[in-house]
Amino acid sequence: MKSESERRAIVRSARRRGGRRSAEQLPPLSPAMPDVAPSVFPGGATADGRVAQYLDDRFRARDVKVWPLSGDASTRRYYRVAVDGELSVLSLNPEPFDADQLSFVIIRHLMAGWGLPVPEIRDMEGALGILLLQDLGDLTLQEALKGARPAKRKELYRQALDQLVVLQREAAGAAQRAVCFQVAFDFEKLSWELHFFWKHFLEAYRKCDLSVEDRASVADGFHRLCAEIASWPRVMCHRDFHSRNLMSHAERLWWIDFQDARMGPVTYDLASLLRDSYVDLDEEFVAEMAEEFRQRAVPGEARDTFQRRLELMSIQRNLKALGTFGYQGAVKGSRVYLPYIPRTLANVRRNLARYPELSGLRRALAHHLEELR
């Protein structure tokens, strides 16, 4: 049972957008949003208890409403909060934090200083694991593209690519002392992600039992892929730059989920965007957008070299995404990401087929994944 102070803290009423007003009570947490590591907080505070305590401390005697928001694949939980009608998003971290050490805060301030569209931090309470952020609404790029005319679609992608150019240019001229400059998509990180795919998609989700020969071919292909990618020059990367992490708000695309930014290939974020698991893009459009980006980001790099780096990066990135989807399905029991598996496998098949040196990897995977045949 919640204490009286917890119930009093949140709102006299709550309703979903466009829905009916609910009873005067704390809205229930979604089943997909369990309590988060209560033992690390003083008094064993649960997720909803921490939210209630924070809102009571900050906004007592004001009109406060709160709605749980659907979560992503991370350990953070999100709520929309209205205080006297002004909307914000409350981000609930799984553990307490020191704002001077929290990567989200550090990287957000860097990106804002570089002129990138990241949400304002309106308040924070590290002892409760809480950040109060600017509300960017609910319209992701994924949703904005549905029904968009070709000209509008191109406008949105050009805007996203313009922002990537700014990130790479401004970060290159920065002092590079922050945490995001100290971590990279090196061989170890790239390899770990591919073995995550092996464990959670191939073995756990698809129940594949690889032969000794197939295991050797997959391991060799992964090694070749990671070794080449790790040898390329590095720039700053958002790290999850896809259509579900770009919000269309106030006539502009805004960035979220950038706290894992790190150094990586020029084509890393481009591969995330143009070989997106969540959006269908035709090959002519992908080629046009990729070439426009090359001309602005690395005009001195040969087109063939750039194309190879984009396609090999896409293979690694898509396999990594499949690992996440498999983990969510097999381990977490979530079906949210399963509809995106066919498109992601189609991207892998298309790009693997272009590189004879990876034919062993393709054949070994195709023995167990018919979508790659």
GROMACS .gro file of C-alpha atoms in nm, residues 168 183-186 229 232-237 262-268 313:
model
   20
  168GLN     CA    1   3.075   1.538  -3.629
  183VAL     CA    2   3.480   0.521  -2.530
  184ALA     CA    3   3.455   0.395  -2.885
  185PHE     CA    4   3.323   0.134  -3.120
  186ASP     CA    5   3.651  -0.051  -3.107
  229ILE     CA    6   3.525  -0.139  -3.903
  232TRP     CA    7   3.839   0.325  -3.982
  233PRO     CA    8   3.878   0.688  -3.863
  234ARG     CA    9   3.642   0.784  -3.580
  235VAL     CA   10   3.407   1.072  -3.513
  236MET     CA   11   3.147   1.139  -3.246
  237CYS     CA   12   2.835   0.920  -3.283
  262ARG     CA   13   3.080   0.755  -2.827
  263MET     CA   14   3.346   0.762  -3.095
  264GLY     CA   15   3.291   0.551  -3.405
  265PRO     CA   16   3.292   0.547  -3.786
  266VAL     CA   17   3.159   0.837  -3.992
  267THR     CA   18   2.898   0.597  -4.129
  268TYR     CA   19   2.776   0.459  -3.795
  313MET     CA   20   2.858  -0.076  -4.096
   0.00000   0.00000   0.00000
